[in-house]
C-alpha positions as MATLAB code, in Angstrom:
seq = 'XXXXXXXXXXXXXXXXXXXXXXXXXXXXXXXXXXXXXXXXXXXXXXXXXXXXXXXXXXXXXXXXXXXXXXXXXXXXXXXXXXXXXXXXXXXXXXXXXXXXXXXXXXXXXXXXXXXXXXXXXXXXXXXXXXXXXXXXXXXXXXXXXXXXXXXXXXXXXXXXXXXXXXXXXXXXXXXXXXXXXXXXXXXXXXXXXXXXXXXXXXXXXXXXXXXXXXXXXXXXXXXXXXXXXXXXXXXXXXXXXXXXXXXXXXXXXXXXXXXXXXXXXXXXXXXXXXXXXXXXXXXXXXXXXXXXXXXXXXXXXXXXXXXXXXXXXXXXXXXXXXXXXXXXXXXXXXXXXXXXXXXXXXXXXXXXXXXXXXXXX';
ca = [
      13.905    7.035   -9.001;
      11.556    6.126   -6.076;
       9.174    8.855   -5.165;
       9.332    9.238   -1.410;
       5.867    9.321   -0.689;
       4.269   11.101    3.361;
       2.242    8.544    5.283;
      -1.593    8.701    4.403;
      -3.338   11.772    5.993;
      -0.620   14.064    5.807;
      -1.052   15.763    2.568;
      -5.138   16.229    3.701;
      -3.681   18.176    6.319;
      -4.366   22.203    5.575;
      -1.447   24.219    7.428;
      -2.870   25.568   10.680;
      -3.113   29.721   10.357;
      -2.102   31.756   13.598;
      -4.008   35.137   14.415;
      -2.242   38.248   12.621;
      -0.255   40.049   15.169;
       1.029   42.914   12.337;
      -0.437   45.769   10.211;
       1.571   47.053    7.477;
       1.917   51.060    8.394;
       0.835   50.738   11.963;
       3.341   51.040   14.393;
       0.866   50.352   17.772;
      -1.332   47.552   17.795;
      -4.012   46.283   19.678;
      -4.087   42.449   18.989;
      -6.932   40.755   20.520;
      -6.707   38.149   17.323;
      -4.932   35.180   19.864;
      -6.756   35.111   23.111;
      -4.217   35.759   24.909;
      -3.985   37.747   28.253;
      -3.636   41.268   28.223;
      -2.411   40.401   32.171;
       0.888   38.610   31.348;
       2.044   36.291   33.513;
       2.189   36.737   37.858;
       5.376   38.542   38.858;
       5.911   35.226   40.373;
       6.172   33.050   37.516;
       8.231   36.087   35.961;
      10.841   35.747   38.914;
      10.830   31.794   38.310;
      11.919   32.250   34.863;
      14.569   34.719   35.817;
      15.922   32.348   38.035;
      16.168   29.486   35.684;
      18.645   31.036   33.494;
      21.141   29.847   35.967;
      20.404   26.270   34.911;
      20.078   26.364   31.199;
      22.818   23.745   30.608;
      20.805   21.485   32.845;
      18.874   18.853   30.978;
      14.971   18.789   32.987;
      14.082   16.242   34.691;
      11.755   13.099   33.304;
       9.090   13.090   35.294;
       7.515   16.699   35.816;
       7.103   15.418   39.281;
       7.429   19.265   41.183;
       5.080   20.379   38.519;
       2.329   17.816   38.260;
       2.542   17.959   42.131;
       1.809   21.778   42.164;
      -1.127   21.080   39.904;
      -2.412   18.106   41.936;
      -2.521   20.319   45.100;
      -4.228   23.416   43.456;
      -7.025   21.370   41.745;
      -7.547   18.692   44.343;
      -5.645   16.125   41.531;
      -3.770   12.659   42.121;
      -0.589   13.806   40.426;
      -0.022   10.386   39.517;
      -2.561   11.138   36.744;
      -1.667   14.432   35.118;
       0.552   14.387   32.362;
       2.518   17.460   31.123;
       3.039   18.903   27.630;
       4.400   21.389   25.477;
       0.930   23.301   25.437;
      -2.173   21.693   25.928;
      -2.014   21.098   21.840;
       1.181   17.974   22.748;
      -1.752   16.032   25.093;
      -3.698   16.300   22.341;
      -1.490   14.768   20.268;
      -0.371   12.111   22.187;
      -3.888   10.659   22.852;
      -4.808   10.919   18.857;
      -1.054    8.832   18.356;
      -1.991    6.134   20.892;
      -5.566    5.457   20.077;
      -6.469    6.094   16.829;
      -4.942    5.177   13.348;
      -6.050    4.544    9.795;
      -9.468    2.970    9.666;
     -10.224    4.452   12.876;
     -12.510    7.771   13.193;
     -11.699   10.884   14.684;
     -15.473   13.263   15.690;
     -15.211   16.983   16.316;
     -18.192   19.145   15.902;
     -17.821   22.251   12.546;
     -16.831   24.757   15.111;
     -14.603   22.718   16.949;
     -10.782   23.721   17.166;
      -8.866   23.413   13.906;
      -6.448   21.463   15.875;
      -9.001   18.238   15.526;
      -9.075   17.210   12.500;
      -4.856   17.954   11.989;
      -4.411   15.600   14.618;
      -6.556   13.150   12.988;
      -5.024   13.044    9.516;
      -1.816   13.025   11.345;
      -2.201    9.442   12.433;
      -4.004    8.335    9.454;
      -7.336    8.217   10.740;
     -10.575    9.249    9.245;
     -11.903   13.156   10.967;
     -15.701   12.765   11.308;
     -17.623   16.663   11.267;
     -20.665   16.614   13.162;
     -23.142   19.684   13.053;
     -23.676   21.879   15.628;
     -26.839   22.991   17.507;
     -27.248   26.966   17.644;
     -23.353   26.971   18.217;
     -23.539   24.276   21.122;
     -21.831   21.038   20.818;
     -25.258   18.847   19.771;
     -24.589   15.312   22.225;
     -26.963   13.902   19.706;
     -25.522   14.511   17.043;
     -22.252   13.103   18.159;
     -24.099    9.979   19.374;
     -25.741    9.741   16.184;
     -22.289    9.941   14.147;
     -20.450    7.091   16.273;
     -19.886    4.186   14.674;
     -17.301    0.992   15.328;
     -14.771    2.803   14.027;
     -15.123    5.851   16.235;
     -11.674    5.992   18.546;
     -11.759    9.436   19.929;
     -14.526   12.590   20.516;
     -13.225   15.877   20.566;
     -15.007   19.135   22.301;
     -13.945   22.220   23.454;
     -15.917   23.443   25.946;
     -15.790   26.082   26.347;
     -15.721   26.198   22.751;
     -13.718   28.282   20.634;
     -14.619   30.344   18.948;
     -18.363   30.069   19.899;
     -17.407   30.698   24.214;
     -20.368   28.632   24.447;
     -20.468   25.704   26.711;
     -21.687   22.410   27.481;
     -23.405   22.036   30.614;
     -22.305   18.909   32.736;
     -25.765   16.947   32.825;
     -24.440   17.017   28.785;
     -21.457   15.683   29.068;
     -22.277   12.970   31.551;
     -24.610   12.071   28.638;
     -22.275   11.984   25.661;
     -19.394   10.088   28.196;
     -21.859    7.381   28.745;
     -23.100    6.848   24.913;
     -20.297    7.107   23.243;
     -18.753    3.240   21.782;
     -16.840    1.298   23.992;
     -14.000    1.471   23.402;
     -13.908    5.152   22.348;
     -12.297    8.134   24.622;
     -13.979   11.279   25.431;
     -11.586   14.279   25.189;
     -12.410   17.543   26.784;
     -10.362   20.309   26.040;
     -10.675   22.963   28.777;
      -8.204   25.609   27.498;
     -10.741   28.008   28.805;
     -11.771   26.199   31.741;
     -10.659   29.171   34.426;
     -12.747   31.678   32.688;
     -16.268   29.516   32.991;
     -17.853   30.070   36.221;
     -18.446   27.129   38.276;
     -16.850   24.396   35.441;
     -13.909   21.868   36.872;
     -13.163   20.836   33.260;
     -14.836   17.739   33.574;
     -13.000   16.680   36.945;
     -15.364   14.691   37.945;
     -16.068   12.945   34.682;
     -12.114   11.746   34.708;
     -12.793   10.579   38.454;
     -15.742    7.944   37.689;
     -14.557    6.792   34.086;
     -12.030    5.449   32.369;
     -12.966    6.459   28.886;
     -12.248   10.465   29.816;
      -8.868   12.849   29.919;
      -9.471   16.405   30.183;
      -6.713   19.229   29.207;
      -5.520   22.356   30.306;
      -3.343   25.003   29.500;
      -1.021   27.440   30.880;
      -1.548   29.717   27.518;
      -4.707   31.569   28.689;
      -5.805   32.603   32.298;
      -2.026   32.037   33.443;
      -0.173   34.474   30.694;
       2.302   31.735   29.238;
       1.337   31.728   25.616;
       5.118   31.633   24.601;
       6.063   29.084   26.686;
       3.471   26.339   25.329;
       3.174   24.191   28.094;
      -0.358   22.097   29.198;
      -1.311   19.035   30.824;
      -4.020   16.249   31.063;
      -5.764   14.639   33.779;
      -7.389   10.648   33.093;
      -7.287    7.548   34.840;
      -3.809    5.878   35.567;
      -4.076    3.312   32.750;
      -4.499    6.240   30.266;
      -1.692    8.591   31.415;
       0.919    4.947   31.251;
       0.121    4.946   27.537;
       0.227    8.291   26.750;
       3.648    8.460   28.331;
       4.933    6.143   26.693;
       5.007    8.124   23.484;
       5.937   11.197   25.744;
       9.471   12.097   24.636;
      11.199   12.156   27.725;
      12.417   16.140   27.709;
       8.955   17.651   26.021;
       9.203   20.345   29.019;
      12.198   22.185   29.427;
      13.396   23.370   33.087;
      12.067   27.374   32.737;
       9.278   25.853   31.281;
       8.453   23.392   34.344;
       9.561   26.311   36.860;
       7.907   29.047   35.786;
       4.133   27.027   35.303;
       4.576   25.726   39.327;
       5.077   29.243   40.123;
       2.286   30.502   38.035;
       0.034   27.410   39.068;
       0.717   28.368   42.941;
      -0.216   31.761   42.644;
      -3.648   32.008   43.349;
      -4.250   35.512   44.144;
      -2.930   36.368   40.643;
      -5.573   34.140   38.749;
      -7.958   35.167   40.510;
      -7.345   38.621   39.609;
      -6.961   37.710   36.045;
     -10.320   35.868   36.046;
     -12.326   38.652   37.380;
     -11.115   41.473   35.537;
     -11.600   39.017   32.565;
     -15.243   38.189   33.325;
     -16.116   41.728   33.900;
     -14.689   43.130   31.027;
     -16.260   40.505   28.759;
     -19.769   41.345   30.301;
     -19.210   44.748   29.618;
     -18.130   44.243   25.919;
     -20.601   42.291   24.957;
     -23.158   44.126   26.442;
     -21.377   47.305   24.365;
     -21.584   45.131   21.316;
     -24.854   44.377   21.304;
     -26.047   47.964   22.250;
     -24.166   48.727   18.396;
     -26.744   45.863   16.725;
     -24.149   43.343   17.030;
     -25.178   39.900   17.531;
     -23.092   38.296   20.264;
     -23.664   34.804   22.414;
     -22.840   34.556   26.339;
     -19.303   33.700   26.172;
     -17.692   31.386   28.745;
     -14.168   32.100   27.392;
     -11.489   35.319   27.594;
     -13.053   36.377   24.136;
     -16.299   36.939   22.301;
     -17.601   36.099   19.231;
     -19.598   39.200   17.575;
     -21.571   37.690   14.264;
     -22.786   40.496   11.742;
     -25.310   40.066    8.583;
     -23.236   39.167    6.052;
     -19.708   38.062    5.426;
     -19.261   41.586    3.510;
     -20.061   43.411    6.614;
     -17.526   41.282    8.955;
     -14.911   42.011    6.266;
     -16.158   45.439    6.209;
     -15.741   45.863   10.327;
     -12.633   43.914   10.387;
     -11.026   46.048    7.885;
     -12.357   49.197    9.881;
     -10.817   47.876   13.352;
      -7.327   47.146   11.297;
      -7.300   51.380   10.143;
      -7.505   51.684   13.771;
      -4.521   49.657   14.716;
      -6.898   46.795   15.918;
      -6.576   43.259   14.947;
      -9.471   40.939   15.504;
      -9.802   37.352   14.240;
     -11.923   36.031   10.944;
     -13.095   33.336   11.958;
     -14.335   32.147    8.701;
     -12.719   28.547    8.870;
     -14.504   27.815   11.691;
     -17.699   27.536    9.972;
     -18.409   31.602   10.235;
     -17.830   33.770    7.745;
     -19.913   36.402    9.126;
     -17.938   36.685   12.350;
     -15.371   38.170   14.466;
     -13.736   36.347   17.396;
     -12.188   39.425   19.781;
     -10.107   38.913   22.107;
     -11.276   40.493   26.038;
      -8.468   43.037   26.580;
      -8.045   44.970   29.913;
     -10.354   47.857   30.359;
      -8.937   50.525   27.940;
      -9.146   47.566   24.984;
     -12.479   46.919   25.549;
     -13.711   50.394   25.075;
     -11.521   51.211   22.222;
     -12.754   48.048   20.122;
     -16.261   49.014   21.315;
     -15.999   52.098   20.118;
     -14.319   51.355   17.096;
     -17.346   48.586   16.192;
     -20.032   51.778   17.228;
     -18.330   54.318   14.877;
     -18.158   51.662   11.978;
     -21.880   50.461   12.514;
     -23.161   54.192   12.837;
     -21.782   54.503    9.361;
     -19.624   57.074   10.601;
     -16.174   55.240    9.445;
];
């Protein structure tokens, strides 16, 4: 009998792990293990997707057009050049299936999203780790690793989980010295929470070799309905959607995200609840001997002594109904990624870290 065999890359593939969102015993959880808003979406995305149960026999339309529109007008955007997906994770995808294939190599940097290299084994190519510098995307080090078979560069910035970022001076450097040739991709899932950072708007503007992403996941409260989009120079956005299947978005989908996209007020209340509860964990973190960077992201990475002490904390937080995120795949073992909740969150994982670092749980 023929053995039916996956295309090359596949089996390399290690199946992507989700943050924990149950305890066995506890009824009440506190999940800060996903990043995900303790905000929810705007009442006016909620009333969207209300609405669009009238129309759930309705196949969507093609083009995203209202949607892309929305976007262009918020950000300042030529919505001929932002393409939609089904999260931010589907633009990914498309640019790793149009431009890179076996032979071909695929950079991230060790604390890069786990997403990276996937997508790179997916299409056969070859994923390329490059060290980072004091969790900071190293340009250098990315320069140094390109070769004639590098296709596509991956960074999140902000990163996750490091919420460290790359400042723009940086990545006007690494856009210019990267191969011809190869595409810079800059995944700005966190983009809303980093004070002062376009995503690398103006990056996209001047060169053709650049798409950034966004999500709706994050800042706007619309995890569950996975939708994203990309921003690059017309020639880019004609291939990608080309491999775009036709109905990726459904219409709730494309509804609710305009509504959530046009409401303004609501982000910005998100954003600066977000940003001062972060300051104020982190600062509560480190007052318990916890190491913790600036984080330029809706979460913050707190790195203890030892991988036995992480364990040690984690499994303290999880008696207390809290679930964090090991983060040991991503290149630390000896860290926690949390999750900024609202106010009441923050203090109750603070605490929880205190009373387990005070020896007195």
């Amino acid at each position: 009998m023929t053995r039916i065999t996956p295309q090359p890359g596949i089996m390399e593939i290690a199946l992507y792990k989700s943050g924990e969102a149950v305890i066995e015993g506890k009824s009440e959880i506190l999940k800060l293990s996903a990043n995900e808003s303790p905000y929810g979406p705007s009442d006016k995305a909620k009333m969207a997707f209300a609405r669009s149960a009238a129309t759930l026999h309705r196949y969507p339309g093609t083009d995203h057009a209202e949607l892309r529109a929305a976007i262009a007008e918020v950000h300042g955007l030529d919505p001929e050049r932002v393409i939609c997906g089904v999260g931010s994770d589907e633009v990914l995808q498309f640019v790793a299936q149009a431009y890179a294939g076996a032979g071909d190599e695929v950079i991230h940097t060790e604390h890069g999203f786990a997403m990276y290299p996937i997508l790179a084994h997916a299409v056969g190519a070859t994923p390329v780790c490059v060290a980072e510098r004091e969790r900071v995307v190293d340009v250098d080090a990315i320069l140094n690793a390109c070769t004639a078979r590098t296709r596509i560069v991956f960074i999140a910035n902000p990163g996750n989980p490091t919420g460290t970022i790359l400042p723009e001076a940086e990545l006007v450097r690494l856009a210019d010295g990267i191969p011809e040739g190869a595409i810079l991709v800059l995944d700005g899932a966190y983009t809303e929470f980093a004070a002062g950072y376009d995503g690398g708007v103006a990056l996209v503007e001047a060169r053709d070799n650049v798409i950034m992403t966004r999500t709706f996941s994050k800042a706007y409260g619309l995890g569950g309905l996975r939708i994203g989009w990309g921003y690059a120079q017309t020639a880019m956005i004609e291939v990608l959607n080309r491999i775009r299947q036709p109905f990726n978005l459904s219409p709730t989908q494309l509804v609710t995200a305009e509504a959530a996209v046009r409401d303004r007020e609501w982000l910005t209340r998100v954003v600066t609840d977000t940003m001062r509860n972060r300051a104020w964990l982190t600062e509560a973190l480190r007052e318990s001997g916890v190491t913790v960077d600036e984080s330029h992201a809706n979460f913050v990475l707190a790195r203890f002594a030892s991988e036995d002490e992480a364990a040690a904390c984690d499994a303290a937080l999880r008696a207390d109904g809290i679930i964090v995120r090991r983060v040991g795949g991503y290149g630390f073992p000896q860290g926690l990624r949390i999750t900024v909740g609202d106010e009441a969150a923050c203090r109750r994982v603070a605490h929880a870290v205190g009373q387990f670092r005070a020896g007195t749980r």
